[in-house]
XYZ file of C-alpha atoms in Angstrom:
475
model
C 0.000 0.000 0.000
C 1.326 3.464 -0.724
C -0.301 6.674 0.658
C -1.542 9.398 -2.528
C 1.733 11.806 -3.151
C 1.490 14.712 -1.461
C 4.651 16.649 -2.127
C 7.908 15.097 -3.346
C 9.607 14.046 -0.444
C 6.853 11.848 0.385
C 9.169 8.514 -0.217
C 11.471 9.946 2.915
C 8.554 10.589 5.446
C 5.681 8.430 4.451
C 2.645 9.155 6.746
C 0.466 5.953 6.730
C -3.084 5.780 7.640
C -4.249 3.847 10.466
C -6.082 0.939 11.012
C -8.925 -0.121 12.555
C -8.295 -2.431 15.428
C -10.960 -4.280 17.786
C -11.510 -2.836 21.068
C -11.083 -6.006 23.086
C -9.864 -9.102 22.661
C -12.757 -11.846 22.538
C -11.707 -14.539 24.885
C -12.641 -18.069 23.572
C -14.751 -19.064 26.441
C -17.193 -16.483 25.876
C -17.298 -17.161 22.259
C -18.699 -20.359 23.399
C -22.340 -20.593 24.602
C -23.771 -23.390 26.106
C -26.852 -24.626 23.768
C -26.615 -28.196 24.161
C -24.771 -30.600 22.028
C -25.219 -29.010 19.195
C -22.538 -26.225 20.459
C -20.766 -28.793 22.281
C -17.332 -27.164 23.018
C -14.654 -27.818 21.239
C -16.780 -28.474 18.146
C -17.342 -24.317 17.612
C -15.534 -22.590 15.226
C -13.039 -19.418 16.791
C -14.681 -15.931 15.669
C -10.953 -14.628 15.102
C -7.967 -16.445 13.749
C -5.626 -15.334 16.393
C -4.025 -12.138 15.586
C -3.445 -10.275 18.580
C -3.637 -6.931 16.422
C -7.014 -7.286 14.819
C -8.977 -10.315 17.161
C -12.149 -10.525 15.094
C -10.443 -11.064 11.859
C -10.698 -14.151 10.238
C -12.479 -17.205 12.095
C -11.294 -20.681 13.391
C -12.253 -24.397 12.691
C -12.057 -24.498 8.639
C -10.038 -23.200 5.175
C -11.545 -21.422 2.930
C -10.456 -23.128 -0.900
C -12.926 -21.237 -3.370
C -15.032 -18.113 -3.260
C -17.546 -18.026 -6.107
C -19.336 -13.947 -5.687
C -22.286 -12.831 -7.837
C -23.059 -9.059 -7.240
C -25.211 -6.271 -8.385
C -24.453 -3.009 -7.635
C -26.270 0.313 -8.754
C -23.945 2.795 -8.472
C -27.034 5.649 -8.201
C -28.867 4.120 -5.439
C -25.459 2.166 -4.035
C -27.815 -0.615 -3.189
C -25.595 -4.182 -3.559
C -27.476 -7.689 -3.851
C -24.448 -10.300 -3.498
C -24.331 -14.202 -3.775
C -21.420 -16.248 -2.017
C -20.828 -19.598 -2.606
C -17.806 -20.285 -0.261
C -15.975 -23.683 -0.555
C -13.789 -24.494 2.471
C -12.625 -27.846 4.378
C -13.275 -28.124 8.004
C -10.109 -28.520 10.083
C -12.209 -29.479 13.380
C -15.185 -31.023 13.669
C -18.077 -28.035 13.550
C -21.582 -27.815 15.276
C -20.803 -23.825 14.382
C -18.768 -21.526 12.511
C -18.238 -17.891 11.644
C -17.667 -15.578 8.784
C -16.405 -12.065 8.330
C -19.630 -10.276 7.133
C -20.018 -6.229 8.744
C -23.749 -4.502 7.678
C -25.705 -6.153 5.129
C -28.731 -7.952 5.295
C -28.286 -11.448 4.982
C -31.317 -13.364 3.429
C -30.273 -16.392 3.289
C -27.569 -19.528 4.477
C -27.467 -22.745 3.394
C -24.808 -25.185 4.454
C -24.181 -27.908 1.532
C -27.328 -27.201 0.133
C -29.335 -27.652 2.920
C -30.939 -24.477 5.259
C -28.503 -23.043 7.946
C -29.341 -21.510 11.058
C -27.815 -18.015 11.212
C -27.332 -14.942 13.234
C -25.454 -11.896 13.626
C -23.037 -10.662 16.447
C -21.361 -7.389 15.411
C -18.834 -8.466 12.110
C -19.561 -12.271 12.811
C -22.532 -14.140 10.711
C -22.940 -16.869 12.757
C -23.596 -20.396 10.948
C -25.272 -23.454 12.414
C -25.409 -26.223 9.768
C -28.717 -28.828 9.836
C -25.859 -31.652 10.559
C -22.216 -31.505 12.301
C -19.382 -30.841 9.807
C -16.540 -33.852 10.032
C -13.340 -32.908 10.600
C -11.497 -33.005 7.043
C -14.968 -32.271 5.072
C -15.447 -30.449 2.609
C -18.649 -28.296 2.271
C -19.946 -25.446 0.547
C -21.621 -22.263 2.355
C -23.881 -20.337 -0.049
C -25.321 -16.532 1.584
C -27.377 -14.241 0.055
C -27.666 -10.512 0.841
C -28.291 -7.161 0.083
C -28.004 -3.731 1.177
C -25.963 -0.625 0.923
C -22.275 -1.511 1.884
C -20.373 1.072 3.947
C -16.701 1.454 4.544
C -14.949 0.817 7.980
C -13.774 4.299 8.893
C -10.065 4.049 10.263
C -9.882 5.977 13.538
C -7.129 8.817 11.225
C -10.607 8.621 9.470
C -9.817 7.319 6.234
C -11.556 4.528 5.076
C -11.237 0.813 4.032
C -13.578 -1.892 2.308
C -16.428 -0.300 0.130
C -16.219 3.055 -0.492
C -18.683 4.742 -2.809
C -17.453 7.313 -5.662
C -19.590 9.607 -7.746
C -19.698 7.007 -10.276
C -19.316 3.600 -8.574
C -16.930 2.336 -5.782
C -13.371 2.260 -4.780
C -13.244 -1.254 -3.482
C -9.708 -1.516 -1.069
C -9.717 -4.042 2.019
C -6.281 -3.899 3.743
C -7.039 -4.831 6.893
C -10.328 -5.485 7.421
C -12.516 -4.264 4.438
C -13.296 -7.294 2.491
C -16.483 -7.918 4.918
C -17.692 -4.661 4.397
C -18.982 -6.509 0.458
C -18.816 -10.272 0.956
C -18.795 -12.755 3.889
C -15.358 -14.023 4.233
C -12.455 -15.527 6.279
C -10.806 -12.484 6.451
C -7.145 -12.769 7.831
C -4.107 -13.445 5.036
C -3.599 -16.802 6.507
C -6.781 -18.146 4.858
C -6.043 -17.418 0.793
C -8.011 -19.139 -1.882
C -9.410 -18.830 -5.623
C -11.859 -16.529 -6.191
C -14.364 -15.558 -9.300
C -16.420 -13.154 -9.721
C -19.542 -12.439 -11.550
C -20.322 -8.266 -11.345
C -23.280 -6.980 -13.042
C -23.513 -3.013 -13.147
C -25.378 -0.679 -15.158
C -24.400 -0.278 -18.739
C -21.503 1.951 -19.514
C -20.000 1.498 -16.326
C -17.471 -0.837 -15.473
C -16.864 -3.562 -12.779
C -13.041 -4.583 -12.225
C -11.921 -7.507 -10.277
C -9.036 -9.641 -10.042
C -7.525 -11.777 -12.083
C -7.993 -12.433 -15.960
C -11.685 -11.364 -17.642
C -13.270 -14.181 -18.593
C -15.972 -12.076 -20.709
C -18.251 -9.523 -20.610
C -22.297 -9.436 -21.874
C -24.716 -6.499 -21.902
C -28.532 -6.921 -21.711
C -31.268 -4.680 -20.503
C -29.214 -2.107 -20.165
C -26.677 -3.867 -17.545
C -23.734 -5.255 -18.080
C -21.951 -8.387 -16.366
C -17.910 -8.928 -16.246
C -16.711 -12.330 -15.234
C -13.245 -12.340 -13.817
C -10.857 -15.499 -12.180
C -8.208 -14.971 -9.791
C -6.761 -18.938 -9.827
C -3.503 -18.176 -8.120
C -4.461 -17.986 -4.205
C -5.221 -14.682 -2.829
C -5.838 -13.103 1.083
C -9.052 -11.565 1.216
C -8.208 -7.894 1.725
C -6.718 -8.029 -1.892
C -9.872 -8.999 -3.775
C -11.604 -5.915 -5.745
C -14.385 -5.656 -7.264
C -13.949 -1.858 -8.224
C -17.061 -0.089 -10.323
C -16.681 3.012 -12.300
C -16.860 4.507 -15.468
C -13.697 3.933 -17.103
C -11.379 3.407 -20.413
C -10.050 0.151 -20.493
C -6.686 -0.722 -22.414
C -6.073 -4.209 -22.786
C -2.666 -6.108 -24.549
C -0.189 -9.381 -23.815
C 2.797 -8.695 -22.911
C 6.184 -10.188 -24.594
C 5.588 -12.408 -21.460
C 2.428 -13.260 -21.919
C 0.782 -11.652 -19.332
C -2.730 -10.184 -19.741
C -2.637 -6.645 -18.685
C -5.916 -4.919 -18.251
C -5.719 -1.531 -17.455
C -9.224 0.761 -16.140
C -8.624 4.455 -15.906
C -11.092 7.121 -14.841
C -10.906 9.605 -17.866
C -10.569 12.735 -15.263
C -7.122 10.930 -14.687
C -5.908 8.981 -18.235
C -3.718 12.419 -19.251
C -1.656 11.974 -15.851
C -1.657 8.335 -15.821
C -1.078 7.353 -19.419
C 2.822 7.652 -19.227
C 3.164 5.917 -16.196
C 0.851 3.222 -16.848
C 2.898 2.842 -20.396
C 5.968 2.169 -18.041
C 4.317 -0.658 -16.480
C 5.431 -4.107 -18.634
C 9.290 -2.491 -18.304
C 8.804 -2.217 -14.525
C 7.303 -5.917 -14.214
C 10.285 -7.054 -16.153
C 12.992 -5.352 -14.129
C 11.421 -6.826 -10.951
C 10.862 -10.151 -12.535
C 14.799 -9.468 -13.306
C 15.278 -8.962 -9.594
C 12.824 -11.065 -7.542
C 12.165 -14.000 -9.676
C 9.327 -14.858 -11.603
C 6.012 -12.384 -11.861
C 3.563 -14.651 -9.756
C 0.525 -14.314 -11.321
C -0.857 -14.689 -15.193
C -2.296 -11.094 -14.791
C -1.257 -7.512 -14.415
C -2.829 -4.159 -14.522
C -3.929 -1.420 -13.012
C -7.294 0.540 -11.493
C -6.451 4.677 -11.885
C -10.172 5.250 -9.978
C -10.796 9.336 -8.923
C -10.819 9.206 -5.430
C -9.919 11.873 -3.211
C -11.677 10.951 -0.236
C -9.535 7.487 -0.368
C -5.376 9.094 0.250
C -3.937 5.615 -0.939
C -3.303 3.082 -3.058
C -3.553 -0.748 -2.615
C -1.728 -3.633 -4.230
C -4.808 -5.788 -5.106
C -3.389 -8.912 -6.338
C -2.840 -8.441 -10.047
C -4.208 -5.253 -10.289
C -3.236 -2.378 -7.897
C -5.938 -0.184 -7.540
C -5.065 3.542 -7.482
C -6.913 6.671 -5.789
C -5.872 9.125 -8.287
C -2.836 8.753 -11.477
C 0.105 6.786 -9.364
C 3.144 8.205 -9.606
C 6.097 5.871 -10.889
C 7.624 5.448 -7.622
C 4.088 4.447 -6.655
C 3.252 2.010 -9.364
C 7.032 0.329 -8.493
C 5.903 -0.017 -5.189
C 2.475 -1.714 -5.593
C 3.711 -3.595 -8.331
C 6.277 -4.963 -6.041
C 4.069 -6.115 -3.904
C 2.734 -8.623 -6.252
C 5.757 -10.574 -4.647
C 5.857 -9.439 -1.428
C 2.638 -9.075 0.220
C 0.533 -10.762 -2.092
C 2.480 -14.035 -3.548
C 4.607 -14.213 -0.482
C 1.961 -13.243 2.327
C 2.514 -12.114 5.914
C 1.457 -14.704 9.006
C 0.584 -11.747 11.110
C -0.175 -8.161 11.106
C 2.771 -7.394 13.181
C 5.017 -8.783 10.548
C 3.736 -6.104 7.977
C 7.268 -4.838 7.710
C 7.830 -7.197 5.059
C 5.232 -6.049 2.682
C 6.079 -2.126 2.889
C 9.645 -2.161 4.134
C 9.950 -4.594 0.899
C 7.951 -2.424 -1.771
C 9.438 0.853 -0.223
C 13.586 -0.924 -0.853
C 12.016 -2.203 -4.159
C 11.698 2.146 -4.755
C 15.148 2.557 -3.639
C 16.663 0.035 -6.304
C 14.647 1.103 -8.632
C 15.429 5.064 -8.530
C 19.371 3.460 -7.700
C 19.311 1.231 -10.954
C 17.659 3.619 -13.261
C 20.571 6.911 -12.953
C 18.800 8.754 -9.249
C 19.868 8.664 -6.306
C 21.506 5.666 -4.633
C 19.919 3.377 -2.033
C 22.863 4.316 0.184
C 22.286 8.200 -0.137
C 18.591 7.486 0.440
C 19.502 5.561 3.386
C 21.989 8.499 4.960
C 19.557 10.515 4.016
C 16.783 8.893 6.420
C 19.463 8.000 9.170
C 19.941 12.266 9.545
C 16.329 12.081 10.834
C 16.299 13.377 14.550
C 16.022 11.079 17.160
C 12.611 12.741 18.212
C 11.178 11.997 14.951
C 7.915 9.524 13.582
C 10.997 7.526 11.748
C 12.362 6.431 15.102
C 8.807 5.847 16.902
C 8.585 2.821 16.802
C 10.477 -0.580 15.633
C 9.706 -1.786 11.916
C 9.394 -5.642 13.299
C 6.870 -4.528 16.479
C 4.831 -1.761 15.682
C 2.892 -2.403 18.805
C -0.728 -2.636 17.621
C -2.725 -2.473 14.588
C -3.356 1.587 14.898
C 0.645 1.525 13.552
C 0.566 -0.856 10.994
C 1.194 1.503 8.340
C 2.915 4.463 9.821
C 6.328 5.508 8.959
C 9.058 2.837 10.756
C 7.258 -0.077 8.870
C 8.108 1.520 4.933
C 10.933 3.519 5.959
C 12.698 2.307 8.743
C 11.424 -1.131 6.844
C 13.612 -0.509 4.062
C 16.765 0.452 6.030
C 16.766 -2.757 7.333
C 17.137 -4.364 4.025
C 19.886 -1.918 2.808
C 21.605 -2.812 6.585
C 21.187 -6.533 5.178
C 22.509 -5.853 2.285
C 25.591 -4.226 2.848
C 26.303 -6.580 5.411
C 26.203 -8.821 3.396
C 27.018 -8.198 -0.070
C 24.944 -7.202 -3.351
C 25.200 -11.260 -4.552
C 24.021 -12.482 -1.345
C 21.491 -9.876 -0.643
C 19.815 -10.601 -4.304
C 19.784 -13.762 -3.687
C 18.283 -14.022 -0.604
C 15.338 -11.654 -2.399
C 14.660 -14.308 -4.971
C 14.668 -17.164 -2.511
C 12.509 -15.403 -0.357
C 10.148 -14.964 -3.416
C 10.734 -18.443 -4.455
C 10.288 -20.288 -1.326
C 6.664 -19.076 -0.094
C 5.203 -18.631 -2.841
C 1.456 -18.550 -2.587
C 2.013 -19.305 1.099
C 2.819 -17.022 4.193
C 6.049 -16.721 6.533
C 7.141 -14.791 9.413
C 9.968 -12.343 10.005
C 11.450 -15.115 11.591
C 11.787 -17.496 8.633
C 13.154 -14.176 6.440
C 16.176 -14.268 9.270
C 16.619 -17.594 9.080
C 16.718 -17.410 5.109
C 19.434 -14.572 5.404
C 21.595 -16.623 7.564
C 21.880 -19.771 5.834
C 22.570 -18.016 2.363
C 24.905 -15.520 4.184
C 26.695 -17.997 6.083
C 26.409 -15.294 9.030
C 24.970 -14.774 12.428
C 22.571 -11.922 11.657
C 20.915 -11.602 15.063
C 23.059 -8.555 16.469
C 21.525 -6.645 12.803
C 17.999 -7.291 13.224
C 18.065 -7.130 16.729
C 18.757 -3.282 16.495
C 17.532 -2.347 12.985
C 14.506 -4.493 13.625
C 13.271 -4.785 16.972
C 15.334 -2.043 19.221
C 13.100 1.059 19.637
C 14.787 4.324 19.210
C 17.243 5.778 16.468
C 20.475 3.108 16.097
C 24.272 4.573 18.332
C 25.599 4.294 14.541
C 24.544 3.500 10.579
């Protein structure tokens, strides 16, 4: 995620919005009523996955393999009917289990095609299936709703999930909005397959993830069908409506890029967008392989948003990116979205990633070099937002994407790196690429990976460029 440019020394102090983090952790007893055997315990479902940052996210007792979403939206009335057919396995045996789901009227559950109890409680939809779910079953969830979805409001008071335009929605879920337009496990350690079936009124247009399968128009409306095969974390899934000019083309590669620009922005954004296929190739260069069979980009007009998002495939922007903004999201695609974090705390190595992948690039193509960026930042006052806080333990979710986790993020890297050595560092980047691939890891595991290819005890560097609070004695 990158924050919309506000003046050009925005890649040196980089305010991030905050996020919006559960008052309370929800203890699992209390999660747990006592209705009989049908919610024997040990047989319900967690309402949060376990991350101490955001305890409501994401739910316990199954894996979510498929999400199949049919939605309407009328971007006059911004009324939304949706359809989810959710394909998961159970991991425990399950008398009950949650989903991410916040507003919305649900109409309907069904639980392998026969009718589920259901209830709300705050962001959880509550399921109760007609018969226990085995442990190792798979089963299918299908909910139908409606209403008029509203964004979470961050307490900085931006926003995140659904966020109506004048001529559609900016769809953007990092951390918690993907609930805010379909029911969902919604932490990054549950990814899956997704397509999507978006019907909108004709002439506007309805981006998602993935490739576009087709489009047909009839009584005036128009439906886009879009697959997103490679696994993906729910709070990268789009389903962005507007009126826009679409460019499509194949790339040397082969990739299918699919580009939807807002026309109040296609001036600013056309030669930055036209840099995007050499940008993809120079980080393909660098960090291996480009993950996915898609690429793109959503250029939306959005000035109530102030960022951009890396939606897997196809980073969605709030106004015409600049380039150090498209390198940045399009970095991602490897590090945040391919390679995907185990816990908010470890968000470091999405942004301090896509923030060094700005360095190199600015280094590699005749600006300044990561090293002079680097001094640059280490000159930074003690008393300063740079030095708040730790890059590896920002504390709580409300610092997730503040300053120390892209700046002070990155400086940890270039430490790495000349530590070291260019051949090492590189390929430590590609193996860490490589390794997880459509998986998750941990800070931890990134350590480990340094070390063995380094042949060095690293723990003295990341202990103080890491984890120490406070400005480093020395650079």
């Amino acid at each position: 995620m990158t924050p919309r440019p506000q003046e050009a020394a925005r890649r040196t102090t980089v305010l991030r919005r905050e996020a919006v983090v559960a008052a309370v952790p929800v203890a699992l007893a209390a999660l747990l009523t006592a209705a009989g055997p049908a919610t024997a315990a040990g047989t319900v479902g967690s309402a949060g996955a376990g991350d101490p940052y955001f305890p409501l996210s994401g739910n316990g007792g199954y894996d979510v393999h498929h999400y199949g979403l049919t939605l309407g939206y009328d971007p006059h009335s911004r009324h939304l009917d949706g359809k989810a057919v959710i394909t998961a396995r159970a991991t425990q045996r399950l008398t009950r289990f949650d989903l991410d789901l916040s507003g919305l009227k649900v109409t309907g559950v069904t639980v392998d095609h026969a009718k589920a109890a259901f209830r709300r409680d705050g962001q959880e939809l509550v399921v109760t299936p007609h018969k226990a779910l085995r442990r190792g079953q798979d089963f299918r969830v299908t909910v139908t709703y409606s209403g008029t979805p509203k964004p979470v409001t961050d307490p900085d008071g931006s926003l995140d999930g659904w966020i109506p335009t004048d001529d559609g929605a900016f769809v953007a879920g990092e951390p918690q909005g993907a609930m805010t337009w379909f029911p969902a496990n919604s932490h990054p350690t549950d990814k899956a397959s997704y397509d999507f079936t978006l019907t909108v009124p004709k002439g506007r247009t309805a981006v998602a993830n993935g490739v576009l399968l087709g489009q047909e128009t009839s009584h005036g409306r128009t439906t886009f069908r879009w697959r997103q095969s490679e696994p993906m974390a729910a709070y990268l899934a789009t389903a962005t409506v507007g009126t826009f000019k679409v460019e499509q083309y194949t790339t040397r590669d082969g990739l299918k890029v699919y580009n939807a620009v807002d026309p109040r922005e296609a001036t600013a954004a056309a030669p930055v967008l036209k840099r995007l296929p050499s940008v993809l190739a120079w980080e393909s260069k660098l960090f291996g392989p480009y993950p996915f069979r898609a690429a793109g980009a959503i250029v939306d007009r959005a000035p109530q948003v102030g960022y951009a998002l890396e939606t897997q495939t196809r980073p969605v922007y709030d106004s015409a990116p600049d380039l150090g903004t498209l390198v940045h999201e399009s970095a991602h695609q490897w590090f945040g979205d391919s390679v995907t974090l185990t816990r908010w705390k470890d968000i470091w190595l999405n942004e301090g990633f896509a923030t060094y992948a700005e360095w190199l690039y600015t280094e590699q193509h005749g600006g300044k070099s990561a090293q002079k960026t680097f001094d640059t930042l280490y000159a930074t006052p003690a008393s300063k937002d740079l030095w708040a806080f730790p890059a590896g333990d920002p504390g709580s979710g409300e610092h997730i994407f503040e300053t120390p986790v892209y700046a002070r993020g990155a400086m940890v890297l270039h430490k790495l790196r000349t530590t070291v050595g260019d051949p090492v560092f590189f390929r430590v980047l590609r193996a860490w690429a490589a390794g997880p691939r459509y998986g998750h890891a941990t800070t931890a595991q990134f350590i480990k990976l340094s070390e063995r290819e380094s042949g060095k005890d690293l723990s003295g560097l990341f202990h103080t460029w890491l984890f120490t609070a406070g400005k480093p004695a020395s650079s």
